[in-house]
Amino acid sequence: MNSRLIAIICLSICLRLFCQANVVFASAGHTVDGSRSVEKEIDRNKEYKDMVWIPDGTFLMGCADPSFPDAQPIHKVFLSGYWLDKTDVTNEQFAQFVDATKYVTVAERAPQQKDFPDAPPENLVAGSLVFIPPDHRVSLNDHYQWWHYVPGANWRHPEGPNSDIHERMNHPVVHVTWQDAVTYAKWAGKRLPTEAEFEYAARGGLENKLYSWGNELKPNDKWQANIWQGQFPSVNTKDDGYVLTAPVASFPANGFGLYDMAGNVWQWCSDWYRVDYYKTLDKKKRTNNLQGPRDSFDPKEPTVAKRVQRGGSFLCSDQYCARFLVGARGKGEPDSSSCHVGFRCAKDNSP
């Protein structure tokens, strides 16, 4: 066999092997030139836009502060990795959802007589709860002194019909019920985080700390979250720069790169709320991917089912409600809404 024929045969074999290698490489999501498939990368960027990957991990869940017996005992939880929105859902994002689906929030719907048979018809008007500070010092035993049902209050009008969100599109959406939040999440291809997922993410990789940023409330004399300063509920000195909600990401991110995991607005979680839930868990053993209890129970309102809220809000204060502590818990009726409750979304799948 002459050298010319040998060269032709070798070249043919090399070309065949090269083509086969390219088929395998391209099937793994790459182009022939070795770059990542552009279309797949673009789809991926859209799917997880403005989200942060939270890696697998084990943490101690709960709060040792005796003021919060519902957050005790502290127990060990393992979570598989998941994605979490970098910030609360904003008014701009919620407006896009409403424009696309024509969804009407619970606060925008008039209550039905069949659901409230004892209510006078003139009281069955759409609205929501709004914080209105009293003009003098009051006892903290009666929250009705600062919470008021305001007709016409909703996500578009946070303080009532005479307010709007034109200059607050980058603020967290408020006056959303648990069902409103779930509906948005499904539309976005996401879900609400579990209570365990929220706390693990809020800790940002820190262990046994009071806050999502550490143990000091004001490190370097700088506020780390939008909470209440002054005499609650009558005087807010606005030391952190805000009286009501703040634009998302106005304060430093935590160790995972998440913003506003404490303060600003309460955030809905997927779990039912039970005051005794942690006590049903074995604090000596690790619980995997905790999903919450099967039902709800709050002895203060035993006939009212509630869902978990986390993170605290701009109304939290060490004088009245310090539940912006990273292990503390909140609660709310699933069909209730107010000016200090919002949400963020989670999503499964690895990076």
Short mmCIF file of C-alpha atoms in Angstrom, two decimals:
data_model
loop_
_atom_site.label_atom_id
_atom_site.label_comp_id
_atom_site.label_asym_id
_atom_site.label_seq_id
_atom_site.Cartn_x
_atom_site.Cartn_y
_atom_site.Cartn_z
CA MET A 1 0.00 0.00 0.00
CA ASN A 2 1.57 3.30 -1.06
CA SER A 3 2.05 6.25 1.26
CA ARG A 4 -0.60 8.38 -0.52
CA LEU A 5 -3.34 5.77 0.09
CA ILE A 6 -2.30 5.37 3.76
CA ALA A 7 -2.56 9.13 4.26
CA ILE A 8 -6.08 9.24 2.73
CA ILE A 9 -7.28 6.38 4.99
CA CYS A 10 -5.85 8.03 8.13
CA LEU A 11 -7.45 11.35 7.23
CA SER A 12 -10.84 9.66 6.72
CA ILE A 13 -10.66 7.96 10.15
CA CYS A 14 -9.68 11.20 11.89
CA LEU A 15 -12.56 13.11 10.29
CA ARG A 16 -15.04 10.44 11.35
CA LEU A 17 -13.81 10.47 14.96
CA PHE A 18 -13.89 14.29 15.02
CA CYS A 19 -17.51 14.36 13.83
CA GLN A 20 -18.56 11.77 16.42
CA ALA A 21 -16.90 13.74 19.18
CA ASN A 22 -18.74 16.89 18.09
CA VAL A 23 -22.10 15.11 18.20
CA VAL A 24 -21.45 13.98 21.80
CA PHE A 25 -20.14 17.42 22.82
CA ALA A 26 -23.09 19.25 21.26
CA SER A 27 -25.59 16.91 22.93
CA ALA A 28 -24.17 18.04 26.27
CA GLY A 29 -25.33 21.58 25.52
CA HIS A 30 -22.28 22.97 23.72
CA THR A 31 -21.71 24.18 20.16
CA VAL A 32 -19.11 22.59 17.89
CA ASP A 33 -16.61 25.35 18.64
CA GLY A 34 -16.69 24.41 22.35
CA SER A 35 -18.88 27.25 23.62
CA ARG A 36 -21.98 26.74 25.74
CA SER A 37 -25.22 26.56 23.75
CA VAL A 38 -26.31 30.19 23.49
CA GLU A 39 -30.03 29.39 23.44
CA LYS A 40 -29.83 27.18 26.52
CA GLU A 41 -27.78 29.76 28.39
CA ILE A 42 -30.29 32.50 27.53
CA ASP A 43 -33.22 30.31 28.66
CA ARG A 44 -31.41 29.54 31.90
CA ASN A 45 -30.68 33.21 32.57
CA LYS A 46 -34.35 34.06 32.11
CA GLU A 47 -35.54 31.20 34.30
CA TYR A 48 -33.39 32.19 37.27
CA LYS A 49 -33.19 35.93 36.68
CA ASP A 50 -32.84 37.89 39.93
CA MET A 51 -32.61 34.70 42.00
CA VAL A 52 -29.83 33.34 44.21
CA TRP A 53 -28.82 29.68 44.48
CA ILE A 54 -28.95 28.50 48.11
CA PRO A 55 -26.73 25.41 48.44
CA ASP A 56 -27.45 22.22 50.39
CA GLY A 57 -26.88 22.67 54.08
CA THR A 58 -27.69 21.85 57.68
CA PHE A 59 -28.51 24.54 60.23
CA LEU A 60 -29.96 25.07 63.69
CA MET A 61 -33.49 26.42 63.30
CA GLY A 62 -35.28 28.47 65.91
CA CYS A 63 -34.69 31.25 68.42
CA ALA A 64 -33.45 31.01 72.00
CA ASP A 65 -35.06 34.30 73.04
CA PRO A 66 -37.63 33.43 75.76
CA SER A 67 -40.02 35.96 74.21
CA PHE A 68 -40.62 33.53 71.36
CA PRO A 69 -41.68 30.14 72.77
CA ASP A 70 -43.20 29.18 69.40
CA ALA A 71 -39.65 29.22 67.95
CA GLN A 72 -38.36 26.65 70.46
CA PRO A 73 -36.75 24.26 70.91
CA ILE A 74 -33.91 24.92 68.50
CA HIS A 75 -33.59 21.92 66.20
CA LYS A 76 -31.36 20.71 63.39
CA VAL A 77 -32.63 20.82 59.79
CA PHE A 78 -31.07 19.72 56.50
CA LEU A 79 -32.22 21.32 53.25
CA SER A 80 -31.48 20.39 49.66
CA GLY A 81 -30.41 23.30 47.48
CA TYR A 82 -32.97 25.68 45.98
CA TRP A 83 -33.30 29.08 44.34
CA LEU A 84 -34.68 32.14 46.14
CA ASP A 85 -35.58 35.58 44.86
CA LYS A 86 -32.86 38.08 45.60
CA THR A 87 -35.46 40.59 46.83
CA ASP A 88 -39.13 40.77 47.75
CA VAL A 89 -41.49 40.86 44.78
CA THR A 90 -41.79 44.52 43.81
CA ASN A 91 -44.75 46.62 42.70
CA GLU A 92 -43.28 46.64 39.20
CA GLN A 93 -43.08 42.85 39.05
CA PHE A 94 -46.57 42.42 40.49
CA ALA A 95 -47.94 44.94 37.99
CA GLN A 96 -46.51 42.84 35.15
CA PHE A 97 -48.32 39.81 36.54
CA VAL A 98 -51.62 41.71 36.84
CA ASP A 99 -51.27 43.15 33.32
CA ALA A 100 -50.66 39.66 31.92
CA THR A 101 -53.39 37.82 33.83
CA LYS A 102 -55.93 40.53 34.79
CA TYR A 103 -55.76 39.13 38.31
CA VAL A 104 -57.71 40.94 41.02
CA THR A 105 -56.28 40.68 44.53
CA VAL A 106 -58.42 39.78 47.52
CA ALA A 107 -58.16 43.35 48.88
CA GLU A 108 -59.68 44.64 45.63
CA ARG A 109 -62.74 42.38 45.91
CA ALA A 110 -65.75 43.33 47.99
CA PRO A 111 -66.47 40.79 50.77
CA GLN A 112 -69.51 38.61 50.11
CA GLN A 113 -72.58 38.66 52.34
CA LYS A 114 -72.62 34.83 52.46
CA ASP A 115 -69.15 34.87 54.02
CA PHE A 116 -70.08 37.55 56.55
CA PRO A 117 -73.80 37.00 57.23
CA ASP A 118 -73.85 39.23 60.32
CA ALA A 119 -72.16 42.22 58.71
CA PRO A 120 -74.24 45.22 57.59
CA PRO A 121 -74.22 45.46 53.76
CA GLU A 122 -72.70 48.94 53.89
CA ASN A 123 -69.64 47.48 55.62
CA LEU A 124 -68.95 44.96 52.86
CA VAL A 125 -66.54 47.10 50.87
CA ALA A 126 -63.17 46.22 49.39
CA GLY A 127 -60.19 47.34 51.44
CA SER A 128 -57.31 46.29 53.64
CA LEU A 129 -55.54 46.96 56.93
CA VAL A 130 -53.44 50.12 57.14
CA PHE A 131 -51.13 51.28 59.90
CA ILE A 132 -52.14 54.76 61.08
CA PRO A 133 -50.00 56.02 63.97
CA PRO A 134 -51.85 57.67 66.87
CA ASP A 135 -50.87 61.26 67.63
CA HIS A 136 -50.02 60.48 71.26
CA ARG A 137 -48.48 57.73 73.35
CA VAL A 138 -50.83 54.77 73.82
CA SER A 139 -50.86 51.44 75.58
CA LEU A 140 -49.39 48.59 73.55
CA ASN A 141 -52.13 46.20 74.68
CA ASP A 142 -54.63 47.20 71.99
CA HIS A 143 -53.37 47.10 68.40
CA TYR A 144 -56.67 48.49 67.10
CA GLN A 145 -55.35 51.87 68.18
CA TRP A 146 -53.02 51.86 65.16
CA TRP A 147 -54.49 49.28 62.78
CA HIS A 148 -57.50 50.35 60.73
CA TYR A 149 -59.51 48.76 57.93
CA VAL A 150 -59.36 51.32 55.14
CA PRO A 151 -61.83 51.00 52.23
CA GLY A 152 -60.00 51.25 48.93
CA ALA A 153 -56.61 50.28 50.35
CA ASN A 154 -54.85 47.69 48.17
CA TRP A 155 -51.54 47.05 46.43
CA ARG A 156 -52.10 50.00 44.06
CA HIS A 157 -53.13 52.31 46.93
CA PRO A 158 -51.11 51.28 50.01
CA GLU A 159 -52.48 53.95 52.37
CA GLY A 160 -55.94 54.18 50.81
CA PRO A 161 -57.61 55.67 47.70
CA ASN A 162 -55.64 58.91 47.88
CA SER A 163 -52.26 57.17 47.73
CA ASP A 164 -50.51 55.45 44.82
CA ILE A 165 -47.34 53.58 43.89
CA HIS A 166 -46.14 55.70 40.96
CA GLU A 167 -42.96 56.61 42.83
CA ARG A 168 -42.75 53.22 44.59
CA MET A 169 -42.45 50.74 41.75
CA ASN A 170 -39.22 49.37 43.26
CA HIS A 171 -40.80 48.93 46.70
CA PRO A 172 -42.12 45.53 47.83
CA VAL A 173 -45.71 44.91 46.86
CA VAL A 174 -48.01 44.91 49.91
CA HIS A 175 -51.69 44.22 50.69
CA VAL A 176 -51.29 40.73 49.23
CA THR A 177 -52.87 37.69 50.85
CA TRP A 178 -51.27 34.26 50.97
CA GLN A 179 -53.43 33.17 48.03
CA ASP A 180 -52.44 36.26 46.04
CA ALA A 181 -48.79 35.35 46.62
CA VAL A 182 -49.32 31.69 45.63
CA THR A 183 -51.12 32.74 42.44
CA TYR A 184 -48.28 35.07 41.46
CA ALA A 185 -45.68 32.40 42.21
CA LYS A 186 -47.42 29.83 40.00
CA TRP A 187 -47.64 32.35 37.16
CA ALA A 188 -43.91 33.00 37.50
CA GLY A 189 -43.12 29.27 37.50
CA LYS A 190 -42.07 29.41 41.14
CA ARG A 191 -43.48 28.72 44.60
CA LEU A 192 -43.43 30.18 48.09
CA PRO A 193 -40.46 29.15 50.25
CA THR A 194 -40.99 26.90 53.22
CA GLU A 195 -40.40 28.40 56.64
CA ALA A 196 -37.19 26.37 56.97
CA GLU A 197 -35.96 27.55 53.58
CA PHE A 198 -36.64 31.15 54.54
CA GLU A 199 -34.74 30.95 57.83
CA TYR A 200 -31.78 29.04 56.36
CA ALA A 201 -31.47 31.61 53.58
CA ALA A 202 -31.93 34.52 55.98
CA ARG A 203 -29.01 33.30 58.08
CA GLY A 204 -26.75 33.65 55.06
CA GLY A 205 -24.32 31.00 56.20
CA LEU A 206 -23.99 32.37 59.75
CA GLU A 207 -24.60 30.13 62.77
CA ASN A 208 -26.28 30.96 66.08
CA LYS A 209 -26.68 34.66 65.33
CA LEU A 210 -29.50 36.97 66.41
CA TYR A 211 -29.87 38.77 63.10
CA SER A 212 -29.36 37.85 59.46
CA TRP A 213 -26.16 39.95 59.54
CA GLY A 214 -24.73 38.92 62.95
CA ASN A 215 -25.24 39.65 66.63
CA GLU A 216 -24.90 43.43 66.65
CA LEU A 217 -28.01 45.47 65.79
CA LYS A 218 -26.05 48.38 64.30
CA PRO A 219 -22.56 47.31 63.28
CA ASN A 220 -20.37 50.36 62.69
CA ASP A 221 -23.36 52.43 63.81
CA LYS A 222 -25.24 51.63 60.57
CA TRP A 223 -28.78 50.28 60.34
CA GLN A 224 -28.96 46.96 58.50
CA ALA A 225 -32.73 46.80 57.98
CA ASN A 226 -35.85 48.93 57.72
CA ILE A 227 -37.41 48.71 61.20
CA TRP A 228 -39.02 51.12 63.66
CA GLN A 229 -36.98 53.68 65.61
CA GLY A 230 -38.58 55.86 68.27
CA GLN A 231 -41.63 55.51 70.50
CA PHE A 232 -43.89 52.84 69.01
CA PRO A 233 -46.49 53.37 67.60
CA SER A 234 -46.74 57.14 67.77
CA VAL A 235 -43.26 58.47 66.87
CA ASN A 236 -40.92 57.09 64.21
CA THR A 237 -37.66 59.05 64.19
CA LYS A 238 -36.75 57.59 60.80
CA ASP A 239 -33.12 57.02 61.78
CA ASP A 240 -32.83 54.32 59.11
CA GLY A 241 -34.17 56.72 56.47
CA TYR A 242 -37.70 55.37 56.13
CA VAL A 243 -41.11 55.67 57.79
CA LEU A 244 -42.95 53.12 55.65
CA THR A 245 -41.55 50.62 53.13
CA ALA A 246 -38.15 51.16 51.56
CA PRO A 247 -37.09 50.32 48.01
CA VAL A 248 -35.89 46.73 47.87
CA ALA A 249 -32.13 46.28 48.36
CA SER A 250 -31.79 49.58 50.24
CA PHE A 251 -29.74 47.82 52.93
CA PRO A 252 -26.73 45.48 52.65
CA ALA A 253 -27.22 41.92 51.41
CA ASN A 254 -26.58 38.99 53.71
CA GLY A 255 -23.96 36.29 53.21
CA PHE A 256 -25.97 34.60 50.45
CA GLY A 257 -26.49 37.85 48.55
CA LEU A 258 -30.14 38.21 49.60
CA TYR A 259 -31.72 41.53 50.50
CA ASP A 260 -34.37 42.44 53.10
CA MET A 261 -34.52 39.08 54.81
CA ALA A 262 -35.28 41.13 57.92
CA GLY A 263 -37.47 44.21 58.19
CA ASN A 264 -39.25 46.17 55.45
CA VAL A 265 -42.22 43.77 55.00
CA TRP A 266 -43.30 40.44 56.42
CA GLN A 267 -43.05 37.63 53.87
CA TRP A 268 -45.47 34.77 53.36
CA CYS A 269 -44.18 31.19 53.59
CA SER A 270 -45.88 28.02 52.38
CA ASP A 271 -46.26 26.42 55.84
CA TRP A 272 -49.26 26.29 58.09
CA TYR A 273 -48.59 27.93 61.44
CA ARG A 274 -48.77 25.91 64.63
CA VAL A 275 -47.58 27.41 67.90
CA ASP A 276 -46.42 23.98 69.08
CA TYR A 277 -44.89 22.67 65.86
CA TYR A 278 -41.23 22.86 66.91
CA LYS A 279 -42.04 20.90 70.05
CA THR A 280 -43.22 17.97 67.91
CA LEU A 281 -39.76 17.68 66.32
CA ASP A 282 -36.90 15.69 67.81
CA LYS A 283 -34.26 18.29 68.68
CA LYS A 284 -31.62 15.55 68.93
CA LYS A 285 -32.13 14.31 65.38
CA ARG A 286 -31.80 16.04 62.04
CA THR A 287 -34.98 16.67 60.06
CA ASN A 288 -34.63 16.63 56.29
CA ASN A 289 -36.35 19.17 54.03
CA LEU A 290 -38.87 20.30 56.64
CA GLN A 291 -42.26 21.11 55.07
CA GLY A 292 -44.24 22.29 58.09
CA PRO A 293 -47.27 20.86 59.91
CA ARG A 294 -50.40 19.42 58.31
CA ASP A 295 -52.70 21.98 59.87
CA SER A 296 -52.77 25.21 61.84
CA PHE A 297 -53.30 26.02 65.48
CA ASP A 298 -52.97 29.31 67.34
CA PRO A 299 -54.35 29.23 70.91
CA LYS A 300 -55.02 32.97 70.74
CA GLU A 301 -57.48 32.32 67.90
CA PRO A 302 -58.07 28.55 67.91
CA THR A 303 -60.73 28.59 65.19
CA VAL A 304 -58.66 30.66 62.71
CA ALA A 305 -56.23 28.87 60.40
CA LYS A 306 -53.00 30.76 59.74
CA ARG A 307 -49.92 30.59 57.54
CA VAL A 308 -46.36 31.42 58.54
CA GLN A 309 -44.88 34.85 57.88
CA ARG A 310 -41.18 35.57 58.30
CA GLY A 311 -38.70 38.44 58.48
CA GLY A 312 -40.56 41.16 60.33
CA SER A 313 -41.39 44.58 58.89
CA PHE A 314 -40.83 48.32 59.07
CA LEU A 315 -43.10 48.28 62.14
CA CYS A 316 -40.91 45.92 64.16
CA SER A 317 -39.38 47.43 67.27
CA ASP A 318 -37.63 46.13 70.36
CA GLN A 319 -40.42 47.90 72.30
CA TYR A 320 -43.24 45.94 70.71
CA CYS A 321 -42.30 43.33 68.10
CA ALA A 322 -38.72 42.13 67.73
CA ARG A 323 -39.64 39.41 65.26
CA PHE A 324 -37.10 40.65 62.76
CA LEU A 325 -34.72 38.36 64.68
CA VAL A 326 -33.63 35.69 62.23
CA GLY A 327 -35.15 32.77 64.16
CA ALA A 328 -38.41 34.45 65.16
CA ARG A 329 -41.78 33.54 63.61
CA GLY A 330 -44.85 35.42 62.45
CA LYS A 331 -48.34 34.36 61.35
CA GLY A 332 -51.35 35.59 59.42
CA GLU A 333 -54.74 34.49 58.14
CA PRO A 334 -54.31 33.32 54.52
CA ASP A 335 -57.05 35.66 53.30
CA SER A 336 -55.80 38.70 55.23
CA SER A 337 -53.76 41.58 53.82
CA SER A 338 -52.08 44.66 55.21
CA CYS A 339 -49.64 47.44 54.39
CA HIS A 340 -46.66 45.60 55.86
CA VAL A 341 -46.93 42.12 54.31
CA GLY A 342 -45.39 41.00 51.01
CA PHE A 343 -43.52 37.94 49.75
CA ARG A 344 -40.68 36.51 47.67
CA CYS A 345 -40.54 33.29 45.68
CA ALA A 346 -38.46 30.13 45.62
CA LYS A 347 -37.74 27.61 42.87
CA ASP A 348 -36.38 24.08 42.71
CA ASN A 349 -33.61 22.63 40.49
CA SER A 350 -29.86 22.79 40.84
CA PRO A 351 -27.61 25.40 39.18
#
